PDB file of C-alpha atoms and ligand atoms in Angstrom:
ATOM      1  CA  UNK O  17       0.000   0.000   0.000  1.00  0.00           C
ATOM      2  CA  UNK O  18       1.652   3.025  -1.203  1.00  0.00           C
ATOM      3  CA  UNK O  19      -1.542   5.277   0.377  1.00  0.00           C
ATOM      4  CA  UNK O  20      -3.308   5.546   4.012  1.00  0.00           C
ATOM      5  CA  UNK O  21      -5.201   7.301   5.964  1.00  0.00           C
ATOM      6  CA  UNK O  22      -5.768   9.401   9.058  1.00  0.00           C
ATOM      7  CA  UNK O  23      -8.065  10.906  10.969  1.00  0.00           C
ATOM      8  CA  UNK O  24      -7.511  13.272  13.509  1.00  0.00           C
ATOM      9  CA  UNK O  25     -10.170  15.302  16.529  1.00  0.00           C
ATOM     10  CA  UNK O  26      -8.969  17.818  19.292  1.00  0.00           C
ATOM     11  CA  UNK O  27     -11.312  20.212  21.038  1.00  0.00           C
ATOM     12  CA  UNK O  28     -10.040  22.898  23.738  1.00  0.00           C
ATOM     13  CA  UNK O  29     -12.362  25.058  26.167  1.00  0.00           C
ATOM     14  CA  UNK O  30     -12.332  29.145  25.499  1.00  0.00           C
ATOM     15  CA  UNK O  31     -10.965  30.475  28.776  1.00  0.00           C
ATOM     16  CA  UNK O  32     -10.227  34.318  29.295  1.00  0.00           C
ATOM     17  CA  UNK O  33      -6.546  35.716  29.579  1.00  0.00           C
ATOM     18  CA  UNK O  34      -5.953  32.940  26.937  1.00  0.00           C
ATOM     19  CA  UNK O  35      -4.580  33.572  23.278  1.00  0.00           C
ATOM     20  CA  UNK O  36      -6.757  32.157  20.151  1.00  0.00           C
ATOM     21  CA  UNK O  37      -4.240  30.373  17.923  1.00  0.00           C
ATOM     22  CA  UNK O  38      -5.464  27.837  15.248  1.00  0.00           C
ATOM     23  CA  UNK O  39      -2.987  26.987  12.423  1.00  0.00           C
ATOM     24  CA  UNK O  40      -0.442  29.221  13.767  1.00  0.00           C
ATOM     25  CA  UNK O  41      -2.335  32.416  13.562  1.00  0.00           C
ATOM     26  CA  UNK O  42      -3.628  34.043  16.189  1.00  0.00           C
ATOM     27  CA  UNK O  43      -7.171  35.229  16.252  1.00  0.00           C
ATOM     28  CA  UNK O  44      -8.277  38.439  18.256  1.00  0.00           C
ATOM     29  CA  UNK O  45     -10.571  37.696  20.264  1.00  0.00           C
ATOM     30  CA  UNK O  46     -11.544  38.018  24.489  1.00  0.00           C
ATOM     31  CA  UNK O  47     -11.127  34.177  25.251  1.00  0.00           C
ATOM     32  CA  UNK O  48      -8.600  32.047  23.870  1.00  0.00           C
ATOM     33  CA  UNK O  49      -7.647  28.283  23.782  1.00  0.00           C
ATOM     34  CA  UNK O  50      -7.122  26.998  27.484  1.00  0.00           C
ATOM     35  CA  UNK O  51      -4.057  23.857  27.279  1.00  0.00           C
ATOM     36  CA  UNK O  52      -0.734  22.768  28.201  1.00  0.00           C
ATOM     37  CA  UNK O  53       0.882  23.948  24.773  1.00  0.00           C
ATOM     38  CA  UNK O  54      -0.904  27.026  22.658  1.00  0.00           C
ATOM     39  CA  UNK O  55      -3.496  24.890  22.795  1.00  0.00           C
ATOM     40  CA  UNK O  56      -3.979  25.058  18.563  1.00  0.00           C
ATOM     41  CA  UNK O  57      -6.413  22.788  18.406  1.00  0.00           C
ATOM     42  CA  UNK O  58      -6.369  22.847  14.449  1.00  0.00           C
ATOM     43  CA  UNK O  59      -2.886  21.772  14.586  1.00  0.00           C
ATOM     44  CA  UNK O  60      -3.468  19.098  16.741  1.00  0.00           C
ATOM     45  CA  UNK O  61      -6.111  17.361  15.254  1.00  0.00           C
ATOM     46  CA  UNK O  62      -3.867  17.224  12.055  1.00  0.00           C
ATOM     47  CA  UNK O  63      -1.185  16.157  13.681  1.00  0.00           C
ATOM     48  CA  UNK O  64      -3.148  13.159  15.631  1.00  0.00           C
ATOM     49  CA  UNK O  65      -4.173  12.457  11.977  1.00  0.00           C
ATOM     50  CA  UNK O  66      -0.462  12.296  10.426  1.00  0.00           C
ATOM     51  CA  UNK O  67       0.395   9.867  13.422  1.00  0.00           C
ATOM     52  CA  UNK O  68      -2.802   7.639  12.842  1.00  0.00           C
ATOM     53  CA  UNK O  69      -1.910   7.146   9.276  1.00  0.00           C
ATOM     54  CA  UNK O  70       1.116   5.468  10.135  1.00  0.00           C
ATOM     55  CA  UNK O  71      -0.431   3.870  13.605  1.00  0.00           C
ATOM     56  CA  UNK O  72       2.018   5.836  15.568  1.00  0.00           C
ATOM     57  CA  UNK O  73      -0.033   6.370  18.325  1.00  0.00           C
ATOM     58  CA  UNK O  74      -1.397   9.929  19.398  1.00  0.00           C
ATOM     59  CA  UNK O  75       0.456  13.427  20.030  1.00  0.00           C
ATOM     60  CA  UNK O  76       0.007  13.103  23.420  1.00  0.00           C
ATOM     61  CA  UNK O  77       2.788   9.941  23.315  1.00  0.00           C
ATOM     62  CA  UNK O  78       4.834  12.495  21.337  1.00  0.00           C
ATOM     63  CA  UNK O  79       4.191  15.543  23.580  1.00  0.00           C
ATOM     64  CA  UNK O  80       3.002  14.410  27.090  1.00  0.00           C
ATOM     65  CA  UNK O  81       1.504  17.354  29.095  1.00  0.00           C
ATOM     66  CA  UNK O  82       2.977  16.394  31.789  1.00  0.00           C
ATOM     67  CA  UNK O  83       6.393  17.071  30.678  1.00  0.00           C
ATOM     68  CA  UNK O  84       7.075  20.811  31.330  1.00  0.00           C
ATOM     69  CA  UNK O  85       8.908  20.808  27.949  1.00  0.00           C
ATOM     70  CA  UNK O  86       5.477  21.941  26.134  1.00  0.00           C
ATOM     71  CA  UNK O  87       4.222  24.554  27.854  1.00  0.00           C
ATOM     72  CA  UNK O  88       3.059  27.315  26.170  1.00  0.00           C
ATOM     73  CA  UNK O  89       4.748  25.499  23.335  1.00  0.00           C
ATOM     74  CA  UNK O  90       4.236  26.815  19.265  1.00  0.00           C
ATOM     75  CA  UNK O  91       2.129  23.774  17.956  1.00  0.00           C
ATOM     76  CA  UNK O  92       3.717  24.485  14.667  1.00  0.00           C
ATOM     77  CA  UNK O  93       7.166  23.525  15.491  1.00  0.00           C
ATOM     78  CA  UNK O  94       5.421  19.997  17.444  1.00  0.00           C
ATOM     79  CA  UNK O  95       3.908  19.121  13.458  1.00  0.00           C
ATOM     80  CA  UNK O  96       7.309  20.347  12.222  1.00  0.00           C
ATOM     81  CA  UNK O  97       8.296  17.028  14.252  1.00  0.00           C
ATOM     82  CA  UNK O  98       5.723  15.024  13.568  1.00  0.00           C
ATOM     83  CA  UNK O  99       6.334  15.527   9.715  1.00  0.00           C
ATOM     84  CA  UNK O 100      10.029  14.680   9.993  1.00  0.00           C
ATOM     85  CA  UNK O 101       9.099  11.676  11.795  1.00  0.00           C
ATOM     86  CA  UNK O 102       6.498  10.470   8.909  1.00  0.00           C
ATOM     87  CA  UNK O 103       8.975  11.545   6.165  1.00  0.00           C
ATOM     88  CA  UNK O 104      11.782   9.575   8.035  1.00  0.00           C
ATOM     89  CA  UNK O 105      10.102   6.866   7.472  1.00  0.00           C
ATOM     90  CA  UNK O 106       8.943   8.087   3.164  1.00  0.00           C
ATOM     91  CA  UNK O 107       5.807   9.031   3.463  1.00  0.00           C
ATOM     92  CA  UNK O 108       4.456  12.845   2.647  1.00  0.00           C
ATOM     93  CA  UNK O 109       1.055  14.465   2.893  1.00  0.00           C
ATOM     94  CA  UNK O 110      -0.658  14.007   0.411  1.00  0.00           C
ATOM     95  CA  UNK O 111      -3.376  16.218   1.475  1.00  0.00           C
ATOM     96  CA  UNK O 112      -5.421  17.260   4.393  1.00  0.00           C
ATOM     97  CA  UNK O 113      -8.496  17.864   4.737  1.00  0.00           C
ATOM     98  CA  UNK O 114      -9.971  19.574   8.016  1.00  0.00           C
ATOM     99  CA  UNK O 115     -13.119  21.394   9.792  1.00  0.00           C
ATOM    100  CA  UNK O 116     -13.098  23.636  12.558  1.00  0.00           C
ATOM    101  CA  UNK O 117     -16.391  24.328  15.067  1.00  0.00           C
ATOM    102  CA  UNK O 118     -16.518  27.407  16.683  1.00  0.00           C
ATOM    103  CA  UNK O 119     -19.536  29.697  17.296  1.00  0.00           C
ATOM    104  CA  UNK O 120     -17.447  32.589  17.646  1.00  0.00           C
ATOM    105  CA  UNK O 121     -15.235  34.419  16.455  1.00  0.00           C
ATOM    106  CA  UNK O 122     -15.521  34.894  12.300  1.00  0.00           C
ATOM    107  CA  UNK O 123     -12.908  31.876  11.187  1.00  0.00           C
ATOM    108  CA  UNK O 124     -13.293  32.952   7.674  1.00  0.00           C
ATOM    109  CA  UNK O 125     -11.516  35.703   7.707  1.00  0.00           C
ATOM    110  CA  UNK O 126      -8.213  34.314   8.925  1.00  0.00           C
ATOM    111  CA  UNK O 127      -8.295  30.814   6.979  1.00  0.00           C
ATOM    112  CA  UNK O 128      -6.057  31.726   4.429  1.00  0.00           C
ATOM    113  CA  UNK O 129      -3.380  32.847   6.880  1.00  0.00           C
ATOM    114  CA  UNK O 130      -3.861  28.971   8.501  1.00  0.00           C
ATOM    115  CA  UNK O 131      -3.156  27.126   5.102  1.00  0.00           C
ATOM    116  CA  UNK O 132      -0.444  29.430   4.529  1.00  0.00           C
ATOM    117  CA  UNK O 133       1.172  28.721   7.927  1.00  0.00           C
ATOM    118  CA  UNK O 134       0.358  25.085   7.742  1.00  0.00           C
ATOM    119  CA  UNK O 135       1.592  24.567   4.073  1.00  0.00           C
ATOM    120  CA  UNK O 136       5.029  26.451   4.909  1.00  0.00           C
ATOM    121  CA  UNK O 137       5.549  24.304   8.089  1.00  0.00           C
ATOM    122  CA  UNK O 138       4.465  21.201   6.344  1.00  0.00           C
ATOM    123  CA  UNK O 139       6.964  21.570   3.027  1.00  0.00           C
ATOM    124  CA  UNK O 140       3.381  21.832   1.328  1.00  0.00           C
ATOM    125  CA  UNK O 141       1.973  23.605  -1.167  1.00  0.00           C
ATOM    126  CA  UNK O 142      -1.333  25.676  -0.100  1.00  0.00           C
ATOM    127  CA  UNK O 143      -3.792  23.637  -2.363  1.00  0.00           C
ATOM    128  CA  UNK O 144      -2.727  20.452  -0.529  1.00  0.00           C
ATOM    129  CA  UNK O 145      -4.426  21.877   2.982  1.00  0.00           C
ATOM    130  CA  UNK O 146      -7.994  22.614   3.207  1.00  0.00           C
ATOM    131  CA  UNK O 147      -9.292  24.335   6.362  1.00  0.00           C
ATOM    132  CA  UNK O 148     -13.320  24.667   6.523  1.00  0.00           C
ATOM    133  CA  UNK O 149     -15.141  26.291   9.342  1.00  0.00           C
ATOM    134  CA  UNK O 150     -18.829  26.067  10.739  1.00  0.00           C
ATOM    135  CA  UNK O 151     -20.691  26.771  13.854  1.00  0.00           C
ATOM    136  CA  UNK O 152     -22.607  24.527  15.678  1.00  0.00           C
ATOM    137  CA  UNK O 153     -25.851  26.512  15.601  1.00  0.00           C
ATOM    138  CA  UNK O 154     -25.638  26.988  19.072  1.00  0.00           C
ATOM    139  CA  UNK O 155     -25.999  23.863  20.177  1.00  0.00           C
ATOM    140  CA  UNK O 156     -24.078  21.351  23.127  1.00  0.00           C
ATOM    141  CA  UNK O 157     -21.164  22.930  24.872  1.00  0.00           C
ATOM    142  CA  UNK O 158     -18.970  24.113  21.015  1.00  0.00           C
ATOM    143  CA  UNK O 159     -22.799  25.734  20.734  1.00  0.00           C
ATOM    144  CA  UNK O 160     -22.674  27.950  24.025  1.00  0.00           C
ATOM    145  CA  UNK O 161     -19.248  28.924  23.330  1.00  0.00           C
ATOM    146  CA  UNK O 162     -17.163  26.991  25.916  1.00  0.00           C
ATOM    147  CA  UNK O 163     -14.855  25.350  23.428  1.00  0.00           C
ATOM    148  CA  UNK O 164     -13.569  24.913  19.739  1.00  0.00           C
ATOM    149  CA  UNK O 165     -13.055  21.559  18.346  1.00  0.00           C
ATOM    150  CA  UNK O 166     -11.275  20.390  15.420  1.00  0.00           C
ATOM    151  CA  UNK O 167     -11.909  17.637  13.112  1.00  0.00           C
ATOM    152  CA  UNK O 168      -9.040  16.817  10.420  1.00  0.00           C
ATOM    153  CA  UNK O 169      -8.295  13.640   8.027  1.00  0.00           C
ATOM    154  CA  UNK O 170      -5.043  13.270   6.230  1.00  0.00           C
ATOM    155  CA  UNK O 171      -3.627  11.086   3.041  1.00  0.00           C
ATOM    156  CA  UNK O 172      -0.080  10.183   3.198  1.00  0.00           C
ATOM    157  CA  UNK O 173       1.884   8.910   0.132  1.00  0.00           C
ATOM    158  CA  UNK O 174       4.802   7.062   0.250  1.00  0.00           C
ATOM    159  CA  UNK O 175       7.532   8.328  -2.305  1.00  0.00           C
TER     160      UNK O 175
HETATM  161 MG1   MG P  12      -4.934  19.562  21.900  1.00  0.00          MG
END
């Protein structure tokens, strides 16, 4: 098999005195992602995806939050890792695909800036990372605002 698969979820609660960073760019707004790292719950989620292709376990294996090493740490540079390890072993993304859910703020408008970040830390180009966005039309705790969450799936290639 010269293709697989990933799939990848994350979700962090919106906490105040907390930056908003998804992709790499952060998002002005009065809460922000409460976790161990920057909490960039896009980058997570594609990063948990990138490992599952391979069945390399989860990012929290990787990047335990117990270890004092990631705090406050730039996601980016953790799927900076995460690709070397994949490409160690000859496989590249192929593509991602991914969804955020957040009620608030506007995602739209700072989308572009994600794929851009994402594609330069990935060795990508920008066409090979999609990044959609919904709300959840108020509803369960995404809904009411007390969290984003992330869905992402990835192909790898080998080659
Ligand atoms: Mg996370």
């Amino acid at each position: 098999m010269n293709i697989r698969i990933g799939n990848g979820y994350d979700i962090h609660r919106l906490a105040p005195e907390r930056r908003l960073i998804l992709g790499g760019v952060e998002i002005p707004h009065h809460l922000g992602l409460l976790g161990h790292s920057d909490a960039d719950a896009l980058t997570h989620a594609i990063m948990d995806a990138m490992l599952g292709a391979l069945s390399l376990g989860d990012i929290g294996h990787y990047f335990p939050p117990s270890d004092p090493k990631w705090e406050g740490a730039n996601s980016l540079l953790l799927l900076e890792e995460v690709n070397q390890l994949i490409r160690q072993r000859g496989w590249h993304v192929g593509n991602i695909d991914s969804v955020i859910i957040a009620e608030k703020p506007k995602m739209k408008p700072h989308l572009a800036a994600m794929q851009e970040k994402l594609a330069q830390t990935l060795n990508a180009r920008n066409d090979q990372i999609a990044i959609k966005a919904t709300t959840n039309e108020k509803l369960g705790p995404v809904g009411q605002e007390e969290g984003i969450a992330v869905y992402a799936v990835v192909l790898l290639f080998r080659g």
